[in-house]
């Protein structure tokens, strides 16, 4: 097993492998979403922007990243 | 010249120039959405909250086409069938950009998309307590409309007919009753089919209308957006002007005096 891959998380319903010591900030950076209007739910809890760097991901975490789309 | 009293429109603390609010769903692409929104003259648009596509980083997104700093985003809870889902959605929306003014809709049935008024009332109470300004999609039942207002709703949004049906205003009597009793803005939401439907709603005394499908599903959406802009202004002016009384028999427009 690759020693860098330490955990599997569920991101927007999809299983994703992440490295150890990976924060929400790192995750958003990876998907180029740092400057986008998004909101994050971490295991059912909304995480404020100020805590993105402090919140580290662990095995089996469930992350939802949402944004605005067209709607009536 | 007669100076007309300034006709202002305010929801919560938000001042709006246009009484037409437009939805941003069902368009061919974002380019068309942006063009139609511009032609409509609306300064508020409804938007939905959904998962972002993490696999396609280059996919265009709504905020690239409609700048939330220039136009008021009104997050909605479309697709939510219970209070828990609706509250979750609006709390996320608030986190995204600090939006306190939101549109609540808690649906009760997939076929009619009629609102579940019990869940809607409960959700309104909670959201108001959390500091949200809630515009509420509801049935055209005056009793429920009153209850929503008593719960602290910032606007009452009765349906004209089922969402996306284009059937127009089906119950003018109820909408009139709601307008008469309400101290917060009444905005007809859902079911408007064409520009004249919006004029009728405005002539009844609605404070505004919310249109999505009637514009997005028109053959020429941008032109229809302009038609709605004019229709809403026309209906509002007509309401403010006060229509003539109806008579069952003819009354001539030209005097008989001096007839040769």
Short mmCIF file of C-alpha atoms in Angstrom, two decimals, chain B residues 14 49 53 112 122 173 253:
data_model
loop_
_atom_site.label_atom_id
_atom_site.label_comp_id
_atom_site.label_asym_id
_atom_site.label_seq_id
_atom_site.Cartn_x
_atom_site.Cartn_y
_atom_site.Cartn_z
CA UNK B 14 -33.72 44.71 0.91
CA UNK B 49 -27.92 24.76 -3.79
CA UNK B 53 -19.06 18.56 -9.76
CA UNK B 112 -48.10 18.50 -8.11
CA UNK B 122 -42.43 24.69 11.15
CA UNK B 173 -60.21 35.41 -5.34
CA UNK B 253 -67.45 58.37 -24.49
#
